[in-house]
Coordinates of C-alpha atoms (C1' of nucleotides) in Angstrom, one line a residue:
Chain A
X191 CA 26.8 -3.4 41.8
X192 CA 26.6 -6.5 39.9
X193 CA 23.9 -8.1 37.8
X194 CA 22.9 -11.3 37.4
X195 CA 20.4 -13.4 35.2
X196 CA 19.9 -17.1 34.6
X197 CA 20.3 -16.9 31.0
X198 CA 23.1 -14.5 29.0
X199 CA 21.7 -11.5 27.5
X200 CA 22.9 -9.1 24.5
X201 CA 23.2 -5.4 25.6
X202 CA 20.8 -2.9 24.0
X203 CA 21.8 0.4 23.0
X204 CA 20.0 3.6 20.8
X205 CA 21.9 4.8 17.7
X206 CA 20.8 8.1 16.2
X207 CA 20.9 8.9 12.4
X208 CA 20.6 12.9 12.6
X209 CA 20.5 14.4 9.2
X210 CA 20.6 18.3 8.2
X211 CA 20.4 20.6 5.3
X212 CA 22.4 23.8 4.6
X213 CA 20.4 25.4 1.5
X214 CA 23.8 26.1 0.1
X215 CA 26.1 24.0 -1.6
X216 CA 26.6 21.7 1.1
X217 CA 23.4 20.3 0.8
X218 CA 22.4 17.1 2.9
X219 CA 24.4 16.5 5.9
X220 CA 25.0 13.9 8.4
X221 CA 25.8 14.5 12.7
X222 CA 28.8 12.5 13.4
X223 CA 30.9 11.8 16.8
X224 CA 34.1 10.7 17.0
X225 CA 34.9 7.7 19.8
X226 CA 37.2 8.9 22.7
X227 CA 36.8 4.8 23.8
X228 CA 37.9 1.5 22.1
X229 CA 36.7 -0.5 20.0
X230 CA 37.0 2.1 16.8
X231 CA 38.8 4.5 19.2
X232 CA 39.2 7.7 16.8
X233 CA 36.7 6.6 14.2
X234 CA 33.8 8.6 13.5
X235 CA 30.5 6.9 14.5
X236 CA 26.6 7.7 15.1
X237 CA 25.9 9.1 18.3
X238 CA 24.2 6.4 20.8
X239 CA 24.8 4.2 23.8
X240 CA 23.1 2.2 26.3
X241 CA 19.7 1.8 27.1
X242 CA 18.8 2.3 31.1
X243 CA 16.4 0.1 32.6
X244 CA 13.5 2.8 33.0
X245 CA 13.2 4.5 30.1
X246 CA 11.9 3.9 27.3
X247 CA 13.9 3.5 23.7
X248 CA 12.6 7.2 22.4
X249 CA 14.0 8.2 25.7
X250 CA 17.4 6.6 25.5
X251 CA 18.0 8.1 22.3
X252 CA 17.0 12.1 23.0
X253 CA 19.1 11.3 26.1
X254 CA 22.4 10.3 24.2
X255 CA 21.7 13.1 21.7
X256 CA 21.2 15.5 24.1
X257 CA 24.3 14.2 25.9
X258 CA 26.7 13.5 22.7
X259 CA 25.5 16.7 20.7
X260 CA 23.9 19.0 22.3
X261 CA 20.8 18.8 20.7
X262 CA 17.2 18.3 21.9
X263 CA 13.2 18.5 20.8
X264 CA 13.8 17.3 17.4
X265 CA 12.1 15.3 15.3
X266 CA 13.3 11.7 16.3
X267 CA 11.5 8.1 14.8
X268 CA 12.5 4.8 15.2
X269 CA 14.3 3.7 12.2
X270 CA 15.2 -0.4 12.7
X271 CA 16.7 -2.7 14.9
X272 CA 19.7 -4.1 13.9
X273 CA 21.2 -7.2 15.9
X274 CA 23.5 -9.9 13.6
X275 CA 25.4 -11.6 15.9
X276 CA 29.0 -9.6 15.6
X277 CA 28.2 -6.1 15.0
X278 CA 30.1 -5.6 18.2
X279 CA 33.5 -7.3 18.8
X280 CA 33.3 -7.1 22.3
X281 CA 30.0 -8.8 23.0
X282 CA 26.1 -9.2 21.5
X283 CA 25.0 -6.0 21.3
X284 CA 21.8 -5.3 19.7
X285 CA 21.1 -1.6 18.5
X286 CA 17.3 0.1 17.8
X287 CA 18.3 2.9 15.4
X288 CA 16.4 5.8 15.3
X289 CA 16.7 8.8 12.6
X290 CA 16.0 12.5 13.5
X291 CA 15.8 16.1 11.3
X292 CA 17.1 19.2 12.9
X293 CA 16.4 22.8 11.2
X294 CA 19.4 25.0 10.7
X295 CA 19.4 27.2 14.0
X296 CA 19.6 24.1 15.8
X297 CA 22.9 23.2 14.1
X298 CA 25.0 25.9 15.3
X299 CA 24.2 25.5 18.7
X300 CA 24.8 21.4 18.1
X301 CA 28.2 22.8 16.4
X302 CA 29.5 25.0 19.4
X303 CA 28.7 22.6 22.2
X304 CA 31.7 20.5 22.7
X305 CA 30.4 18.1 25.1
X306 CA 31.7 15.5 22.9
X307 CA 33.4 16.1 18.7
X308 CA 30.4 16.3 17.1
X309 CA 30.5 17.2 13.5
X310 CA 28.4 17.5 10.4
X311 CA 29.8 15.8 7.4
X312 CA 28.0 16.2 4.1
X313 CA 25.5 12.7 3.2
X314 CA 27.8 12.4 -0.3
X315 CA 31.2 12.1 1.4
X316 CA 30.9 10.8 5.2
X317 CA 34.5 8.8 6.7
X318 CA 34.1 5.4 7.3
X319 CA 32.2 4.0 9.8
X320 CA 32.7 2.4 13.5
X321 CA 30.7 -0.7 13.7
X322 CA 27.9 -1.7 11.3
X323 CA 27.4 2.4 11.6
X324 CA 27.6 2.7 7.4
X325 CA 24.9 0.1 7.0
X326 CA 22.5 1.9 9.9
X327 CA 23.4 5.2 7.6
X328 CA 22.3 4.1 4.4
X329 CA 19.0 2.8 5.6
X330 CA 18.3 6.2 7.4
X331 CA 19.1 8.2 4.0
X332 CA 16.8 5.4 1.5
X333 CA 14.3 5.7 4.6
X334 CA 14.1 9.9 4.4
X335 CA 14.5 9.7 0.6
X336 CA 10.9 7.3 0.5
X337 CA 9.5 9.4 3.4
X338 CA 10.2 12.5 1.7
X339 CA 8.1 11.4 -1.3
X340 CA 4.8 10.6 0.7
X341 CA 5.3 12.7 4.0
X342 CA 5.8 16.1 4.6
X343 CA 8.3 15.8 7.0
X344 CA 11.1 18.0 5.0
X345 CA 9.9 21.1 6.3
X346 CA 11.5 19.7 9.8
X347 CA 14.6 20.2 7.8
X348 CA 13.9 24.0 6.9
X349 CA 14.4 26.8 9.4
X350 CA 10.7 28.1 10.7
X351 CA 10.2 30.9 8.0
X352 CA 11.5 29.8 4.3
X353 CA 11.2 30.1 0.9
X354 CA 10.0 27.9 -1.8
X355 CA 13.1 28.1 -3.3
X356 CA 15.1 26.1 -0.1
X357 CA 12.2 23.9 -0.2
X358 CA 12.8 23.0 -4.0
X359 CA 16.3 23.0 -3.2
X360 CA 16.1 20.3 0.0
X361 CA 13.4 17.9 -2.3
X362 CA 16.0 18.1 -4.6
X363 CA 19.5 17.9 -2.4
X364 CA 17.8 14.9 -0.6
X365 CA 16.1 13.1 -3.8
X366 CA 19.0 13.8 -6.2
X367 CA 16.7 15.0 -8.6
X368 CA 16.1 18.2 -10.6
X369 CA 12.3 19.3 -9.7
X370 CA 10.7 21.4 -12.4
X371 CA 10.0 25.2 -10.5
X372 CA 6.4 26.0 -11.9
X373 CA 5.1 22.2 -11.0
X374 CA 6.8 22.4 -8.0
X375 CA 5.8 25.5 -6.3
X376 CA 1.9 24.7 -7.5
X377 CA 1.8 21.1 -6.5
X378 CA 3.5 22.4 -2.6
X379 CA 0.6 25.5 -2.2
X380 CA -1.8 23.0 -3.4
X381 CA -1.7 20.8 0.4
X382 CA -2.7 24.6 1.6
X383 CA -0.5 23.7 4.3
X384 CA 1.8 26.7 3.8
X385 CA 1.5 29.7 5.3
X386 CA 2.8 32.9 3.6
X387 CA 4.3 35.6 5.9
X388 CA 4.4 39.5 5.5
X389 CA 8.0 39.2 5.5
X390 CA 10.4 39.0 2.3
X391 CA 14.2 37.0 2.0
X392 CA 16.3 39.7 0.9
X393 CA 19.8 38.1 -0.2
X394 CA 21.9 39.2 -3.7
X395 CA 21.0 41.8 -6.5
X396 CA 17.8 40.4 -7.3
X397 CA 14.0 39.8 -6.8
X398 CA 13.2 38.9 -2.9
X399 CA 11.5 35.4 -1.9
X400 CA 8.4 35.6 0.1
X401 CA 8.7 34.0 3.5
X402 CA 6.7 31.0 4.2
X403 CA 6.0 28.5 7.6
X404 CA 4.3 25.9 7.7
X405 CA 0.6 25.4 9.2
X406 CA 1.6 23.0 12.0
X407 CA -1.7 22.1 12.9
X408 CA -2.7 20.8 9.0
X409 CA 1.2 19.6 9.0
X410 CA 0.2 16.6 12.2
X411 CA -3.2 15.7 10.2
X412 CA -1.4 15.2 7.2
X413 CA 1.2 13.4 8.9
X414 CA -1.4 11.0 10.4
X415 CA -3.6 10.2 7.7
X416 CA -0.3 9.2 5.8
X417 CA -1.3 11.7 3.1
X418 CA 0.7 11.6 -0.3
X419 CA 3.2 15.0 -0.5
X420 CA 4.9 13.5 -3.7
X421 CA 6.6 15.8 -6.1
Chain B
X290 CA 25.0 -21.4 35.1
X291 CA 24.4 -17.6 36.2
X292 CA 25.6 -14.9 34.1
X293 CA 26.6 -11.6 35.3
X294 CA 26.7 -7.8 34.4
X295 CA 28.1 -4.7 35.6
X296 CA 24.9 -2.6 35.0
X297 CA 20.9 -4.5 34.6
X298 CA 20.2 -5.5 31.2
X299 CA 17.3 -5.7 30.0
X300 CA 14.9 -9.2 28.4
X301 CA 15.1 -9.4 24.6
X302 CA 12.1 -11.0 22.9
X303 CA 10.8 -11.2 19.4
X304 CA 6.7 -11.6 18.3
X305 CA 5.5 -12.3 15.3
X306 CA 1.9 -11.1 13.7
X307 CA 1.7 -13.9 11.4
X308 CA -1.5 -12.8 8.6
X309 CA -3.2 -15.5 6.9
X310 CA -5.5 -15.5 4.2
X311 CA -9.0 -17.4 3.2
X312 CA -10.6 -16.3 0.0
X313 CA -13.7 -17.7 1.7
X314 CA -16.1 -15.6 4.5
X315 CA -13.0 -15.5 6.8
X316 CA -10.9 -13.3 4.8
X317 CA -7.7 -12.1 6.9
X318 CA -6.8 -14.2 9.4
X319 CA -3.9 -13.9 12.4
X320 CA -2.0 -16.6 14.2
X321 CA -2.5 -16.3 18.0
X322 CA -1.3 -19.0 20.4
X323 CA -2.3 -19.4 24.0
X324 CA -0.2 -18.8 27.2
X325 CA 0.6 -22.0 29.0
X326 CA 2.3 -20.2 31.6
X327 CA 2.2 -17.1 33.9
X328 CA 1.7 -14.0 33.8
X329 CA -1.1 -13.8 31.3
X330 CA -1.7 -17.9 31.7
X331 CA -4.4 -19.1 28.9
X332 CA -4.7 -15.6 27.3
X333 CA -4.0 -16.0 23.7
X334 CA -0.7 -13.7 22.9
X335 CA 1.3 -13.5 19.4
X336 CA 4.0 -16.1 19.3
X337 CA 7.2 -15.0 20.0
X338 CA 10.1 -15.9 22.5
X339 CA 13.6 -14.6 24.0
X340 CA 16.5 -14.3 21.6
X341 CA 19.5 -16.4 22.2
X342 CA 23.2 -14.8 22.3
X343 CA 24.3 -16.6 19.2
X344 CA 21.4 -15.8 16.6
X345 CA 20.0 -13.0 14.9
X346 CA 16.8 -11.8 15.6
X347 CA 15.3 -12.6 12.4
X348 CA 16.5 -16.0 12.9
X349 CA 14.9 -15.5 16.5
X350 CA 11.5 -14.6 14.9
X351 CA 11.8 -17.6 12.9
X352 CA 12.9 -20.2 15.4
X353 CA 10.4 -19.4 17.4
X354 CA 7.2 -19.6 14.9
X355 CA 8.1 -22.8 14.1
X356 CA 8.6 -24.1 17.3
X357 CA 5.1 -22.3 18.4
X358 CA 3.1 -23.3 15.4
X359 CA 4.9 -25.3 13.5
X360 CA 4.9 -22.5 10.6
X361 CA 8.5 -22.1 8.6
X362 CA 9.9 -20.2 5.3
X363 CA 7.1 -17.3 5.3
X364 CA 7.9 -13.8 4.4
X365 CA 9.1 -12.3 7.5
X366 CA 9.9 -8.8 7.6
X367 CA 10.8 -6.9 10.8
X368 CA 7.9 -4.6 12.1
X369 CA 9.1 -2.0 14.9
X370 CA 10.5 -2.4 18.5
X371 CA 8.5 -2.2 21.2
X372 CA 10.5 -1.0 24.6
X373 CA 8.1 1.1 26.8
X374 CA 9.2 0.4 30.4
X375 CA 6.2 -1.7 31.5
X376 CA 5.5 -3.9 28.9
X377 CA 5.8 -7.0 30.9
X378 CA 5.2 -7.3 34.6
X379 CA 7.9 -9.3 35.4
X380 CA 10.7 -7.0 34.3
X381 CA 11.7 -4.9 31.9
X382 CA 11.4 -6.4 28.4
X383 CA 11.8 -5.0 24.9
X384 CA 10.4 -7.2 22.1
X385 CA 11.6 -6.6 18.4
X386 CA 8.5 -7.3 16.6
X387 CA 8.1 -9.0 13.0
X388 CA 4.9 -9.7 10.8
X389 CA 4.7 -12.6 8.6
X390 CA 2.5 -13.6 6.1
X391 CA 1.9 -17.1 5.1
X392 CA 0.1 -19.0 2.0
X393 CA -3.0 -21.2 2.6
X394 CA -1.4 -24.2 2.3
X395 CA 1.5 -23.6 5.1
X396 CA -2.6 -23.0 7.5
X397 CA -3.6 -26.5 7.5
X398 CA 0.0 -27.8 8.7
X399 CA -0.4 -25.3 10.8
X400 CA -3.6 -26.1 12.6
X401 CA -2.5 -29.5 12.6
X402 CA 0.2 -28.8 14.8
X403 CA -0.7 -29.4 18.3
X404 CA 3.1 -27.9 19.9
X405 CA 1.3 -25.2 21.2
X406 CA -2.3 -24.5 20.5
X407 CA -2.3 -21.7 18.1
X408 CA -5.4 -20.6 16.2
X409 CA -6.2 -18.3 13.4
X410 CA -8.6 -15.9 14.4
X411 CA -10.0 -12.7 11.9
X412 CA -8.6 -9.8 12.5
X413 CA -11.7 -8.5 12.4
X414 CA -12.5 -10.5 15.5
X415 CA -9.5 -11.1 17.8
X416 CA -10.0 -12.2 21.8
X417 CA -7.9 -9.8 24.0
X418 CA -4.2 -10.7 24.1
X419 CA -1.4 -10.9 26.9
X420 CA 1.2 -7.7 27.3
X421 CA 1.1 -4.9 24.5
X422 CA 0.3 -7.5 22.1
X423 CA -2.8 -5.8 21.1
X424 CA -0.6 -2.7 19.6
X425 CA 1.9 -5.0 18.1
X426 CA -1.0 -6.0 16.3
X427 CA -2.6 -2.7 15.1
X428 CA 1.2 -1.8 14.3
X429 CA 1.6 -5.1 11.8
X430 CA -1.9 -4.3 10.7
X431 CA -1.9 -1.0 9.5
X432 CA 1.8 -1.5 7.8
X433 CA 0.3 -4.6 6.0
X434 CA -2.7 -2.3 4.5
X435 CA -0.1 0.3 3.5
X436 CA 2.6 -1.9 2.3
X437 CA -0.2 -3.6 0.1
X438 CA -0.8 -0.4 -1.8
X439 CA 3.1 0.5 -2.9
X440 CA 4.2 -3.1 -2.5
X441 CA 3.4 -6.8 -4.5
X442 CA 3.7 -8.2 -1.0
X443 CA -0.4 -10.0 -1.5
X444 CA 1.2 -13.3 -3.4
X445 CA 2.5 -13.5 -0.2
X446 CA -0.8 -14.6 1.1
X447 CA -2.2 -16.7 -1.7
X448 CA -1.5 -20.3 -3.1
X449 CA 1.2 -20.5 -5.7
X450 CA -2.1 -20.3 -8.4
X451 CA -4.6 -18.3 -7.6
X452 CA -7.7 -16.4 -9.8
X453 CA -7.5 -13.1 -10.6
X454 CA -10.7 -13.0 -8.4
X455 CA -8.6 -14.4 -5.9
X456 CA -6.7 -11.1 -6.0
X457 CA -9.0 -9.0 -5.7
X458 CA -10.9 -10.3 -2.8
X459 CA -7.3 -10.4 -0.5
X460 CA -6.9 -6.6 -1.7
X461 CA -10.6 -6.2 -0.4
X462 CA -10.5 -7.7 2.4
X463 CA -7.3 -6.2 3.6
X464 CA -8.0 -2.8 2.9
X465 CA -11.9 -3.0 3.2
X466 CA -12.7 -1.1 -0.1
X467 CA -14.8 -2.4 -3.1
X468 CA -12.5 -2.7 -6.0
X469 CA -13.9 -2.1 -9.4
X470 CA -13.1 -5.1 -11.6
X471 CA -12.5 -4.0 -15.2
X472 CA -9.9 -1.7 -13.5
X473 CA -8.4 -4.2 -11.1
X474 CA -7.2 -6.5 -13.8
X475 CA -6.4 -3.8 -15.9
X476 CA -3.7 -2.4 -13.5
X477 CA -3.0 -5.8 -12.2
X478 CA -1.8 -7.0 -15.5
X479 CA -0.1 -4.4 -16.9
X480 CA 2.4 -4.9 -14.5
X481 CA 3.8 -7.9 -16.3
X482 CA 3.9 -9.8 -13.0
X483 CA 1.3 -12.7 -13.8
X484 CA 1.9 -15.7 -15.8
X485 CA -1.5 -16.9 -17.1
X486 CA -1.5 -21.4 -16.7
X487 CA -2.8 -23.4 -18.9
X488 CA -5.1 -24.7 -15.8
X489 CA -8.1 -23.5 -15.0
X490 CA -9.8 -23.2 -11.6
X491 CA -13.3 -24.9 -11.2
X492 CA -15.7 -24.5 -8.8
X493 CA -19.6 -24.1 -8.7
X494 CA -22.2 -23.9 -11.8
X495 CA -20.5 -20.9 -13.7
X496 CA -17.6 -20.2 -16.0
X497 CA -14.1 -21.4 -14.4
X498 CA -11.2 -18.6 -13.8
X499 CA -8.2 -18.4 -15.8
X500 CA -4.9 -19.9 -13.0
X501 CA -2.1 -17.6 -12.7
X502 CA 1.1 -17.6 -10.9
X503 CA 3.4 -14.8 -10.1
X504 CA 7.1 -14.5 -11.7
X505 CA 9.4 -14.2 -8.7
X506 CA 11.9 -12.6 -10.5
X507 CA 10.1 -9.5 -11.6
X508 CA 8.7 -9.8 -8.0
X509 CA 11.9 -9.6 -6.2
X510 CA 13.3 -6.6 -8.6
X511 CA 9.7 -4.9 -7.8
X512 CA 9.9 -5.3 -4.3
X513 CA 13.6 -4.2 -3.9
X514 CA 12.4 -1.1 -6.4
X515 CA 9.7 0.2 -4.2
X516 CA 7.4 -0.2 -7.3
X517 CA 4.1 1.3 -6.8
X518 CA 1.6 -1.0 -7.2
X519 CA -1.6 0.4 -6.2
X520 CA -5.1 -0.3 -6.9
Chain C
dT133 C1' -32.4 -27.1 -22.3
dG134 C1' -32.9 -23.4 -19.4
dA135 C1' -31.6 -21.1 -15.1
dC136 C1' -27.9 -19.7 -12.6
dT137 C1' -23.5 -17.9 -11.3
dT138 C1' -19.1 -16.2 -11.7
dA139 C1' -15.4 -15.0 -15.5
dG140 C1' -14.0 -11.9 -18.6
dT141 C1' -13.8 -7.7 -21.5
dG142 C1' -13.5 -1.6 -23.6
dT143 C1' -14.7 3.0 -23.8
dT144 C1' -15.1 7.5 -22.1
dA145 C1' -14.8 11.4 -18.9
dT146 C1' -12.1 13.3 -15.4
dA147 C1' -7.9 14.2 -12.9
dT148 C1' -3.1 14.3 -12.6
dT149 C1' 1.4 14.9 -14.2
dA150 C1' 5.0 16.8 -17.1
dA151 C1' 6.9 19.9 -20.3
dC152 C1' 8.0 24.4 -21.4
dA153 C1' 9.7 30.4 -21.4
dC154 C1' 8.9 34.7 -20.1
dT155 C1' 8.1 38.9 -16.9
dA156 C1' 9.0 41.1 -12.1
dT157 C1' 11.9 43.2 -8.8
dA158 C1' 15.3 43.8 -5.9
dT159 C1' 20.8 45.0 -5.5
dA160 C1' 25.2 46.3 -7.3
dT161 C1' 27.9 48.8 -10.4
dC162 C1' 29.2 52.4 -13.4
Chain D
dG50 C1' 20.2 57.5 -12.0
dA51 C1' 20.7 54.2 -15.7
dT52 C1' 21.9 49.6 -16.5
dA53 C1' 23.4 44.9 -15.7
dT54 C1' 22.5 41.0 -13.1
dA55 C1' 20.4 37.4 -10.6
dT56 C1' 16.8 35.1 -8.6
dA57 C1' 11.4 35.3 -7.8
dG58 C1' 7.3 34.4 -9.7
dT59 C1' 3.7 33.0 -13.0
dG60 C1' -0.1 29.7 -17.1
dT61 C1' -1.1 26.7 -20.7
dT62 C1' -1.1 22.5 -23.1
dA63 C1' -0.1 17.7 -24.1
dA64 C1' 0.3 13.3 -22.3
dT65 C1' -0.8 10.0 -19.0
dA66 C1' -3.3 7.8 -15.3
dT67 C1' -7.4 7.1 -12.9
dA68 C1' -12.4 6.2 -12.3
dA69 C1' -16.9 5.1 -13.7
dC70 C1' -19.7 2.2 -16.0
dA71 C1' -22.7 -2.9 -18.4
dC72 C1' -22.8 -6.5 -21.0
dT73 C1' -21.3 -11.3 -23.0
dA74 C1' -19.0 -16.0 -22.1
dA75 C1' -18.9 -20.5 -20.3
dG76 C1' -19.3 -23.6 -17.2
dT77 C1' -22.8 -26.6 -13.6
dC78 C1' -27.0 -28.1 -11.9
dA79 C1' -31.9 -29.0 -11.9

DNA sequence: TGACTTAGTGTTATATTAACACTATATATC
DNA sequence: GATATATAGTGTTAATATAACACTAAGTCA
């Protein structure tokens, strides 16, 4: 069935920055598809598509990740719209660009689906990019690395029970910084927004971590009132 | 000439919150125009149009605000993208909204353009407006109050010279707290931003205020810094 | 010339941030 | 079971930033 209008009009698609964090050495990493279609057949890319006509953006894009990843109920916000006239060779395409966090668990299940090549490259060494993808990529990572610093949104990151130690260990994987441990760890149970379990990380010949999750009830009002989380 | 698709596409548009300031009564102002035409006919509405295929959508944002109120080279900065599925009654529309702000000066040659009738209303007082136009609005307003805080963005708003007073009122006004003024100028200065004139600003039986301008150099390495400048 | 009105200026208390080093407690090994 | 090892966990102090506060200066206007 065919579509007509009076005046031409630019297709509109969703592209998704997903970003995860493996408390080990890997650090940061990034959710990448590779095209099975030309243009940029083979190249890595974000995962995305076309908008339908009755639903929403935020819809379009937990659609296409669901559909090109496997992955769904994570935290997704709208990131930018990017539309210069030739990001697309084939016609005006204009893309809204959204950025989501995914804890660990969700990872592995994102990894063994294979709905479509998904795969998680680490922020520091991702392939080149299909499209204007790189550009949409970098303004993700600048966006989380300023979020980071007034929102507590990296414990979206974390798996549900943690330790303060991964947390110090994500600030500083995603800020590039060395954080100072005492500081740290009072400044993060000063938001009382943690919640320390009864249960211990036992891993290696040494001390155990206490266990912590987050309070998600305080986590939404800080979130709202656009309370400062710096560190 | 008809143009046609293989699946429905959807209406791109672009609308602009364009923030004014008056260091009078007024304080913060907005540009709204009023609908000539259906649906929404003679509600007032933000200006904004459809993008054409062969420009980008800040160029959209910027074609249109001067052809709706005769308004050109303001800071324009790209806001969010609106895209529920209802927005417009027609059909299914997404708008890519900006929010601009504009110096006193650029007002009068705006008021005096009769292209469309556009006004400036306070935002503490706006008339209801066409579509979703009242969230775009909340949305540009609440990003200008934050951006105000971690961003030099108020110059934006003010004549090329303007009073230290000047200041102060435009970062009361928009963020509707009292500032204290030994500490305002304080902070103010001490970011190296202000170069004192050798004019002076009259006006009214008292002492007249020291003129300043802003260095735009040290502005545009702020800005692209995400300097904090908060008060 | 005196009343009026806004411009302009410093100090101190309080709060926040930054710098810094040792003890605690588990596992693994001998 | 004694010891080595590796990470967990904890307080104090100096430096810096913020917040609170009141008077003098310099014009105009009556």
């Amino acid at each position: 069935m065919k579509h007509t209008y009076e005046y031409p009009r630019a297709a509109l698609t969703v592209d998704c920055v997903v970003f995860g964090f493996d408390s080990g050495a890997a650090g940061l990493q990034v959710l990448l598809i590779r095209r099975g279609l030309e243009p940029f057949k083979d190249h890595w890319a974000l995962p995305g598509g076309f908008v339908r006509l009755e639903e929403t953006l935020d819809t379009a894009a937990r659609r296409e990740l669901e559909e090109e990843t496997g992955l769904k109920d994570l935290f997704l916000e709208q990131l930018y719209t990017f539309g210069t006239v030739n990001r697309d060779p084939r016609e005006r395409v204009v893309s809204v660009a959204y950025y989501a966090l995914t804890k660990p668990v969700a990872h592995t299940t994102a990894a063994s689906t294979d709905a479509a090549e998904a795969r998680w490259f680490p922020v520091s060494d991702i392939p080149a990019l299909a499209f204007d993808h790189a550009e949409i990529f970098t303004a993700a990572l600048t966006l989380l690395r300023s979020k980071l610093t007034y929102q507590p949104v990296g414990f979206e990151l974390l798996p549900p029970k943690f330790t303060l130690t991964q947390l110090q260990r994500l600030y500083e994987s995603v800020l590039g910084t060395d954080i100072d441990k005492r500081n740290f760890r009072k400044k993060v149970l000063s938001h009382d927004l943690l919640i320390p379990l009864k249960e211990q990380h036992r891993e290696g010949p040494h001390r155990p971590a206490q266990l912590f999750r987050f309070d998600p009830v305080k986590y939404e009002r800080l979130k709202k009132k656009g309370f400062l989380f710096e560190i």
